[in-house]
Amino acid sequence: MWVCSKLWRVRTAARQWRGLLPASGCHGPAASSYSASAEPARVRALVYGHHGDPAKVVELKNLELAAVGGSDVRVKMLAAPINPSDINMIQGNYGLLPELPAVGGNEGVAQVVAVGSSVTGLKPGDWVIPANAGLGTWRTEAVFSEEALIQVPNDIPLQSAATLGVNPCTAYRMLMDFEQLQPGDSVIQNASNSGVGQAVIQIAAALGLRTINVVRDRPDIQKLSDRLKSLGAEHVITEEELRRPEMKNFFKDMPQPRLALNCVGGKSSTELLRQLARGGTMVTYGGMAKQPVIASVSLLIFKDLKLRGFWLSQWKKDHSPDQFKELILTLCDLICRGQLTAPACSQVPLQDYQSALEASMKPFMSSKQILTM
């Protein structure tokens, strides 16, 4: 459980992003390119006042923009995706819940419009992403402290910048932190067409790792398989194919995976476990099936398999801001080298948020919805 001081900082940050408090907590000198005497600016934001069905509780509202203090930064949001964690947060079943009313969205990219007199690391025109979740990115503009931001190159694709702070970070850390994998080793994952799944495929390929990618069967399975293979996937199989006895012959031509990445749970996670090499690890980072992970006693005893969990927000708490910035720069380097691209995306204007929310919750949706401002 968080101590009171940490909880206060989370709530204060949430108020900053909602425009309910000046980000610095005091009135500082006028910001660069910003008139402190001007009428309060108004911004459009997607706000929810209570938890529930996102299509019913999220509303497009006008909010006042907080004044810019000496250590604050005013930004214009450029693009912000709708992630499963955003939906879960609005529904009220996520590990981190902001104080209500809150602006939706945990991820996105913004352009600096103005900076306070004490800000030294940012300037107007820079691109930035949130340093932490729960800050509310589904809005046209925001004011917050410099420490709440991480600068990213403004010459990378907009969709890559907008989707950089969550899924690729999760993918990279899971590939690096649980097993000491070497080039030629294999990794198996389910939900392979998700944002994290697509990032896993590309980062693994950049590291010389071979991937077995499990997806649900669907009418356009060949189209999906071709797209994932174009990202670097070596094998794409369906959940049904994973359960067949013939899978035992699959590993005659490649090593059994020492790492499994589970975002589904239920039967799918049980099948992933069955494919792991002795001593391997399955990391769970999501539960799309809303069913528990079931591991047979024999697999745990005779194969000594390990079950672990991963949550990026907890990783950030356990590591310094500089370590997270280093992770972001590592991923930006992969983007610049053409080894990491954004997931398949559909850009939707902010005012059309209802259709974007509905699309993001449909089954078999392979295109991530990105709100543009």
Short mmCIF file of C-alpha atoms in Angstrom, two decimals:
data_model
loop_
_atom_site.label_atom_id
_atom_site.label_comp_id
_atom_site.label_asym_id
_atom_site.label_seq_id
_atom_site.Cartn_x
_atom_site.Cartn_y
_atom_site.Cartn_z
CA MET A 1 0.00 0.00 0.00
CA TRP A 2 1.26 3.48 -0.81
CA VAL A 3 2.30 5.72 2.04
CA CYS A 4 0.35 8.96 2.37
CA SER A 5 3.01 11.14 0.77
CA LYS A 6 3.06 8.98 -2.38
CA LEU A 7 -0.74 8.97 -2.56
CA TRP A 8 -0.74 12.76 -2.25
CA ARG A 9 1.72 13.06 -5.13
CA VAL A 10 -0.43 10.80 -7.33
CA ARG A 11 -3.56 12.80 -6.57
CA THR A 12 -1.78 16.10 -7.03
CA ALA A 13 -0.46 14.96 -10.41
CA ALA A 14 -3.98 13.92 -11.42
CA ARG A 15 -5.32 17.36 -10.47
CA GLN A 16 -2.54 18.99 -12.46
CA TRP A 17 -3.56 17.12 -15.58
CA ARG A 18 -7.25 17.87 -15.01
CA GLY A 19 -6.43 21.57 -14.72
CA LEU A 20 -7.87 21.76 -11.20
CA LEU A 21 -4.63 23.00 -9.60
CA PRO A 22 -1.66 25.04 -10.79
CA ALA A 23 0.99 22.39 -11.47
CA SER A 24 3.56 24.02 -9.20
CA GLY A 25 1.13 24.68 -6.38
CA CYS A 26 1.98 28.39 -6.45
CA HIS A 27 1.98 31.34 -8.81
CA GLY A 28 5.37 31.56 -10.50
CA PRO A 29 6.85 33.91 -13.08
CA ALA A 30 5.21 34.11 -16.47
CA ALA A 31 6.13 31.32 -18.84
CA SER A 32 8.00 31.65 -22.09
CA SER A 33 5.54 32.38 -24.92
CA TYR A 34 2.71 32.63 -22.41
CA SER A 35 0.98 35.66 -20.93
CA ALA A 36 0.17 35.23 -17.25
CA SER A 37 -2.38 38.05 -17.47
CA ALA A 38 -4.35 36.47 -20.31
CA GLU A 39 -7.82 35.08 -19.77
CA PRO A 40 -7.73 31.44 -18.62
CA ALA A 41 -7.47 29.20 -21.68
CA ARG A 42 -10.12 26.53 -22.17
CA VAL A 43 -9.35 23.05 -23.39
CA ARG A 44 -11.47 20.13 -24.53
CA ALA A 45 -11.06 16.93 -22.55
CA LEU A 46 -12.63 13.49 -22.24
CA VAL A 47 -13.74 13.33 -18.61
CA TYR A 48 -15.41 10.66 -16.49
CA GLY A 49 -16.99 11.45 -13.12
CA HIS A 50 -17.63 7.87 -12.01
CA HIS A 51 -16.57 4.37 -13.02
CA GLY A 52 -18.53 2.29 -15.50
CA ASP A 53 -18.98 1.53 -19.17
CA PRO A 54 -16.63 3.94 -21.02
CA ALA A 55 -19.21 4.51 -23.75
CA LYS A 56 -21.63 5.77 -21.10
CA VAL A 57 -19.49 7.59 -18.52
CA VAL A 58 -16.94 9.42 -20.70
CA GLU A 59 -17.98 12.91 -21.83
CA LEU A 60 -16.30 15.61 -23.92
CA LYS A 61 -16.10 18.72 -21.73
CA ASN A 62 -14.49 22.15 -21.68
CA LEU A 63 -12.01 22.71 -18.82
CA GLU A 64 -9.97 25.70 -17.76
CA LEU A 65 -6.24 25.40 -18.25
CA ALA A 66 -4.22 25.96 -15.08
CA ALA A 67 -1.79 28.88 -14.92
CA VAL A 68 1.84 28.15 -15.82
CA GLY A 69 4.20 28.44 -12.84
CA GLY A 70 7.96 28.73 -12.86
CA SER A 71 8.66 24.99 -13.04
CA ASP A 72 5.68 24.16 -15.23
CA VAL A 73 5.22 23.31 -18.87
CA ARG A 74 2.24 23.96 -21.11
CA VAL A 75 1.75 21.43 -23.89
CA LYS A 76 -0.56 20.79 -26.80
CA MET A 77 -1.49 17.13 -27.05
CA LEU A 78 -0.86 15.76 -30.54
CA ALA A 79 -2.10 12.18 -30.29
CA ALA A 80 -3.13 9.75 -27.54
CA PRO A 81 -4.03 6.06 -27.92
CA ILE A 82 -6.81 4.09 -26.25
CA ASN A 83 -5.16 1.17 -24.43
CA PRO A 84 -6.82 -1.72 -22.55
CA SER A 85 -5.49 -0.22 -19.30
CA ASP A 86 -7.34 3.04 -20.10
CA ILE A 87 -10.58 1.10 -20.46
CA ASN A 88 -9.92 -0.85 -17.25
CA MET A 89 -9.18 2.37 -15.38
CA ILE A 90 -12.48 3.93 -16.46
CA GLN A 91 -14.30 0.72 -15.49
CA GLY A 92 -12.66 0.93 -12.06
CA ASN A 93 -10.83 -2.40 -12.17
CA TYR A 94 -7.20 -1.35 -12.55
CA GLY A 95 -4.32 -1.28 -10.07
CA LEU A 96 -4.01 2.53 -10.29
CA LEU A 97 -7.12 4.72 -10.15
CA PRO A 98 -6.99 8.54 -10.29
CA GLU A 99 -9.21 10.70 -8.12
CA LEU A 100 -12.52 11.49 -9.82
CA PRO A 101 -13.48 13.38 -11.88
CA ALA A 102 -10.56 12.48 -14.12
CA VAL A 103 -9.39 12.93 -17.69
CA GLY A 104 -8.97 9.62 -19.49
CA GLY A 105 -5.79 8.36 -21.12
CA ASN A 106 -2.41 7.26 -19.79
CA GLU A 107 -0.26 7.64 -22.88
CA GLY A 108 0.35 10.02 -25.75
CA VAL A 109 2.69 12.58 -27.24
CA ALA A 110 2.51 16.34 -26.82
CA GLN A 111 4.37 19.37 -28.12
CA VAL A 112 5.70 21.97 -25.70
CA VAL A 113 3.96 25.31 -26.17
CA ALA A 114 5.46 27.29 -23.29
CA VAL A 115 7.76 26.78 -20.30
CA GLY A 116 8.13 28.50 -16.94
CA SER A 117 11.22 30.52 -16.06
CA SER A 118 12.72 27.70 -13.96
CA VAL A 119 12.41 25.05 -16.66
CA THR A 120 15.82 24.18 -18.10
CA GLY A 121 15.40 20.85 -19.89
CA LEU A 122 12.56 21.68 -22.29
CA LYS A 123 11.74 24.41 -24.79
CA PRO A 124 8.79 25.23 -27.06
CA GLY A 125 8.61 22.81 -29.98
CA ASP A 126 9.97 19.80 -28.07
CA TRP A 127 7.99 16.58 -28.08
CA VAL A 128 7.24 14.97 -24.70
CA ILE A 129 5.46 11.93 -23.28
CA PRO A 130 4.12 11.36 -19.73
CA ALA A 131 6.57 9.93 -17.22
CA ASN A 132 3.83 8.06 -15.35
CA ALA A 133 0.34 6.65 -15.79
CA GLY A 134 -2.90 8.15 -14.53
CA LEU A 135 -2.23 11.67 -15.78
CA GLY A 136 -4.99 12.09 -18.37
CA THR A 137 -3.88 12.51 -21.99
CA TRP A 138 -7.24 12.63 -23.77
CA ARG A 139 -7.33 16.42 -24.00
CA THR A 140 -6.22 19.18 -26.30
CA GLU A 141 -3.83 20.95 -23.89
CA ALA A 142 -2.40 20.54 -20.39
CA VAL A 143 -0.12 22.16 -17.82
CA PHE A 144 2.09 20.13 -15.52
CA SER A 145 5.53 20.10 -13.93
CA GLU A 146 8.69 19.48 -15.93
CA GLU A 147 9.44 16.33 -13.94
CA ALA A 148 6.18 14.77 -15.17
CA LEU A 149 7.54 14.69 -18.73
CA ILE A 150 10.11 12.84 -20.78
CA GLN A 151 11.45 14.38 -23.96
CA VAL A 152 11.46 12.24 -27.11
CA PRO A 153 12.87 13.00 -30.58
CA ASN A 154 10.43 15.01 -32.69
CA ASP A 155 11.62 13.37 -35.90
CA ILE A 156 10.18 9.92 -35.17
CA PRO A 157 6.72 9.02 -36.57
CA LEU A 158 3.84 10.56 -34.63
CA GLN A 159 2.13 7.19 -34.05
CA SER A 160 5.38 5.71 -32.73
CA ALA A 161 5.81 8.58 -30.28
CA ALA A 162 2.17 8.38 -29.16
CA THR A 163 2.41 4.64 -28.41
CA LEU A 164 5.94 4.57 -27.01
CA GLY A 165 5.44 4.82 -23.25
CA VAL A 166 3.46 1.66 -22.42
CA ASN A 167 3.47 -1.33 -24.79
CA PRO A 168 7.04 -1.24 -26.15
CA CYS A 169 8.36 -0.61 -22.63
CA THR A 170 6.42 -3.61 -21.32
CA ALA A 171 7.65 -5.79 -24.19
CA TYR A 172 11.30 -4.79 -23.76
CA ARG A 173 11.39 -5.31 -20.00
CA MET A 174 9.72 -8.73 -20.18
CA LEU A 175 12.22 -9.89 -22.79
CA MET A 176 15.17 -8.63 -20.73
CA ASP A 177 14.29 -9.12 -17.07
CA PHE A 178 13.12 -12.72 -16.52
CA GLU A 179 15.38 -15.05 -18.53
CA GLN A 180 18.90 -14.49 -19.81
CA LEU A 181 18.06 -15.12 -23.44
CA GLN A 182 20.69 -15.42 -26.14
CA PRO A 183 20.40 -14.99 -29.92
CA GLY A 184 18.74 -18.10 -31.32
CA ASP A 185 16.61 -18.72 -28.21
CA SER A 186 12.85 -18.79 -28.67
CA VAL A 187 9.94 -16.99 -26.99
CA ILE A 188 6.26 -17.95 -27.10
CA GLN A 189 3.41 -15.50 -26.53
CA ASN A 190 -0.37 -15.26 -26.82
CA ALA A 191 -2.37 -12.16 -27.85
CA SER A 192 0.41 -11.71 -30.38
CA ASN A 193 -1.50 -9.14 -32.43
CA SER A 194 -1.90 -6.82 -29.43
CA GLY A 195 0.19 -3.68 -29.04
CA VAL A 196 2.57 -5.47 -26.68
CA GLY A 197 2.59 -8.56 -28.89
CA GLN A 198 3.62 -6.60 -31.98
CA ALA A 199 6.36 -4.86 -29.98
CA VAL A 200 7.60 -8.23 -28.64
CA ILE A 201 7.90 -9.57 -32.20
CA GLN A 202 9.97 -6.60 -33.39
CA ILE A 203 12.20 -6.21 -30.32
CA ALA A 204 12.82 -9.97 -30.21
CA ALA A 205 13.83 -9.92 -33.88
CA ALA A 206 16.23 -7.04 -33.18
CA LEU A 207 17.76 -9.14 -30.38
CA GLY A 208 18.10 -12.22 -32.58
CA LEU A 209 15.34 -14.14 -30.76
CA ARG A 210 12.86 -16.45 -32.49
CA THR A 211 9.15 -16.01 -31.72
CA ILE A 212 6.17 -18.35 -31.68
CA ASN A 213 3.09 -16.17 -31.82
CA VAL A 214 -0.32 -17.44 -30.79
CA VAL A 215 -3.52 -15.71 -31.92
CA ARG A 216 -7.22 -16.52 -31.87
CA ASP A 217 -8.61 -17.99 -35.06
CA ARG A 218 -10.56 -15.53 -37.20
CA PRO A 219 -11.84 -15.13 -40.78
CA ASP A 220 -8.80 -13.10 -41.88
CA ILE A 221 -6.21 -15.28 -40.13
CA GLN A 222 -3.92 -15.46 -43.19
CA LYS A 223 -3.89 -11.66 -43.51
CA LEU A 224 -3.02 -11.31 -39.83
CA SER A 225 -0.34 -13.99 -40.06
CA ASP A 226 1.27 -12.25 -43.03
CA ARG A 227 1.28 -8.91 -41.22
CA LEU A 228 2.89 -10.33 -38.07
CA LYS A 229 5.50 -12.16 -40.14
CA SER A 230 6.29 -8.89 -41.92
CA LEU A 231 7.18 -7.51 -38.46
CA GLY A 232 9.59 -10.36 -37.80
CA ALA A 233 7.42 -13.16 -36.42
CA GLU A 234 8.90 -16.58 -37.25
CA HIS A 235 5.78 -18.62 -36.53
CA VAL A 236 2.11 -17.60 -36.19
CA ILE A 237 -0.30 -20.28 -34.94
CA THR A 238 -3.85 -20.30 -33.62
CA GLU A 239 -5.00 -21.28 -30.14
CA GLU A 240 -6.52 -24.42 -31.68
CA GLU A 241 -3.26 -25.41 -33.36
CA LEU A 242 -1.41 -24.90 -30.07
CA ARG A 243 -3.57 -27.59 -28.43
CA ARG A 244 -2.96 -30.25 -31.08
CA PRO A 245 -0.71 -33.26 -30.27
CA GLU A 246 1.34 -32.42 -33.36
CA MET A 247 2.85 -29.47 -31.47
CA LYS A 248 5.39 -31.88 -29.97
CA ASN A 249 6.97 -32.12 -33.42
CA PHE A 250 7.14 -28.34 -33.68
CA PHE A 251 10.30 -28.12 -31.62
CA LYS A 252 12.37 -30.53 -33.69
CA ASP A 253 13.50 -27.56 -35.75
CA MET A 254 13.77 -24.93 -33.02
CA PRO A 255 14.55 -24.87 -29.30
CA GLN A 256 11.73 -25.05 -26.79
CA PRO A 257 11.01 -21.57 -25.44
CA ARG A 258 12.42 -20.61 -22.06
CA LEU A 259 10.10 -17.59 -21.85
CA ALA A 260 6.33 -17.38 -22.33
CA LEU A 261 4.41 -14.09 -22.28
CA ASN A 262 0.76 -14.37 -21.23
CA CYS A 263 -1.84 -11.66 -21.73
CA VAL A 264 -4.90 -13.92 -21.84
CA GLY A 265 -5.09 -16.36 -18.93
CA GLY A 266 -7.36 -19.41 -18.78
CA LYS A 267 -6.75 -22.30 -21.17
CA SER A 268 -4.47 -20.21 -23.36
CA SER A 269 -1.98 -19.68 -20.53
CA THR A 270 -2.10 -23.38 -19.61
CA GLU A 271 -1.14 -24.27 -23.19
CA LEU A 272 1.75 -21.79 -23.14
CA LEU A 273 3.08 -23.44 -19.99
CA ARG A 274 2.99 -26.88 -21.63
CA GLN A 275 5.34 -25.66 -24.38
CA LEU A 276 8.02 -24.22 -22.05
CA ALA A 277 11.42 -25.82 -21.66
CA ARG A 278 12.38 -27.18 -18.23
CA GLY A 279 13.05 -24.34 -15.80
CA GLY A 280 11.33 -21.80 -18.08
CA THR A 281 9.29 -18.80 -17.01
CA MET A 282 5.81 -17.61 -17.90
CA VAL A 283 5.23 -13.91 -17.32
CA THR A 284 1.62 -12.73 -17.06
CA TYR A 285 0.96 -9.08 -17.87
CA GLY A 286 -2.75 -9.16 -18.74
CA GLY A 287 -5.93 -11.22 -18.41
CA MET A 288 -8.06 -10.68 -21.49
CA ALA A 289 -10.03 -13.90 -20.93
CA LYS A 290 -10.87 -12.83 -17.36
CA GLN A 291 -10.03 -16.38 -16.28
CA PRO A 292 -7.37 -17.51 -13.79
CA VAL A 293 -4.01 -18.92 -14.77
CA ILE A 294 -4.10 -22.67 -14.16
CA ALA A 295 -0.81 -24.55 -13.88
CA SER A 296 -0.74 -28.33 -13.50
CA VAL A 297 1.12 -29.75 -10.52
CA SER A 298 3.21 -31.99 -12.77
CA LEU A 299 4.51 -29.03 -14.80
CA LEU A 300 5.58 -27.22 -11.65
CA ILE A 301 7.21 -30.28 -10.07
CA PHE A 302 8.80 -32.10 -12.98
CA LYS A 303 9.63 -29.12 -15.21
CA ASP A 304 10.28 -26.61 -12.40
CA LEU A 305 8.44 -23.86 -14.27
CA LYS A 306 8.21 -20.37 -12.81
CA LEU A 307 5.15 -18.11 -12.82
CA ARG A 308 5.81 -14.38 -12.67
CA GLY A 309 3.88 -11.17 -13.21
CA PHE A 310 4.78 -7.83 -14.76
CA TRP A 311 3.22 -4.38 -14.37
CA LEU A 312 5.06 -1.42 -15.88
CA SER A 313 3.80 0.98 -13.21
CA GLN A 314 5.39 -1.19 -10.52
CA TRP A 315 8.62 -1.40 -12.52
CA LYS A 316 8.74 2.40 -12.57
CA LYS A 317 8.27 2.53 -8.80
CA ASP A 318 11.16 0.12 -8.36
CA HIS A 319 13.49 2.05 -10.67
CA SER A 320 14.66 5.63 -10.95
CA PRO A 321 13.23 8.17 -13.43
CA ASP A 322 16.60 8.15 -15.18
CA GLN A 323 16.32 4.40 -15.73
CA PHE A 324 12.92 4.86 -17.35
CA LYS A 325 14.32 7.64 -19.53
CA GLU A 326 17.14 5.31 -20.56
CA LEU A 327 14.54 2.69 -21.54
CA ILE A 328 12.67 5.26 -23.64
CA LEU A 329 15.89 6.31 -25.41
CA THR A 330 16.73 2.66 -26.13
CA LEU A 331 13.35 2.19 -27.79
CA CYS A 332 13.71 5.47 -29.71
CA ASP A 333 17.00 4.14 -31.07
CA LEU A 334 15.20 1.02 -32.34
CA ILE A 335 12.58 3.26 -33.97
CA CYS A 336 15.25 5.36 -35.66
CA ARG A 337 16.93 2.20 -36.98
CA GLY A 338 13.63 0.99 -38.43
CA GLN A 339 13.48 -2.00 -36.06
CA LEU A 340 10.39 -0.87 -34.12
CA THR A 341 7.24 0.56 -35.66
CA ALA A 342 3.91 1.55 -34.15
CA PRO A 343 1.16 -1.08 -34.04
CA ALA A 344 -1.55 -0.94 -36.69
CA CYS A 345 -3.45 2.24 -35.86
CA SER A 346 -6.61 4.12 -36.76
CA GLN A 347 -6.49 7.86 -36.12
CA VAL A 348 -9.75 9.30 -34.84
CA PRO A 349 -10.52 13.00 -34.12
CA LEU A 350 -11.13 13.72 -30.45
CA GLN A 351 -14.76 14.66 -31.06
CA ASP A 352 -15.42 11.20 -32.50
CA TYR A 353 -14.32 9.54 -29.26
CA GLN A 354 -17.50 7.44 -28.95
CA SER A 355 -16.74 5.43 -32.07
CA ALA A 356 -13.10 5.08 -30.99
CA LEU A 357 -14.07 3.75 -27.56
CA GLU A 358 -16.54 1.29 -29.08
CA ALA A 359 -13.98 0.08 -31.63
CA SER A 360 -11.31 -0.41 -28.96
CA MET A 361 -13.55 -2.83 -27.07
CA LYS A 362 -14.58 -4.99 -30.03
CA PRO A 363 -13.21 -8.55 -30.28
CA PHE A 364 -10.59 -9.27 -32.94
CA MET A 365 -9.77 -5.57 -33.22
CA SER A 366 -6.21 -5.46 -34.55
CA SER A 367 -6.08 -1.70 -35.07
CA LYS A 368 -5.28 0.53 -32.09
CA GLN A 369 -7.47 3.62 -31.82
CA ILE A 370 -5.48 6.85 -31.56
CA LEU A 371 -7.21 10.12 -30.68
CA THR A 372 -5.87 13.12 -32.56
CA MET A 373 -6.27 16.65 -31.26
#
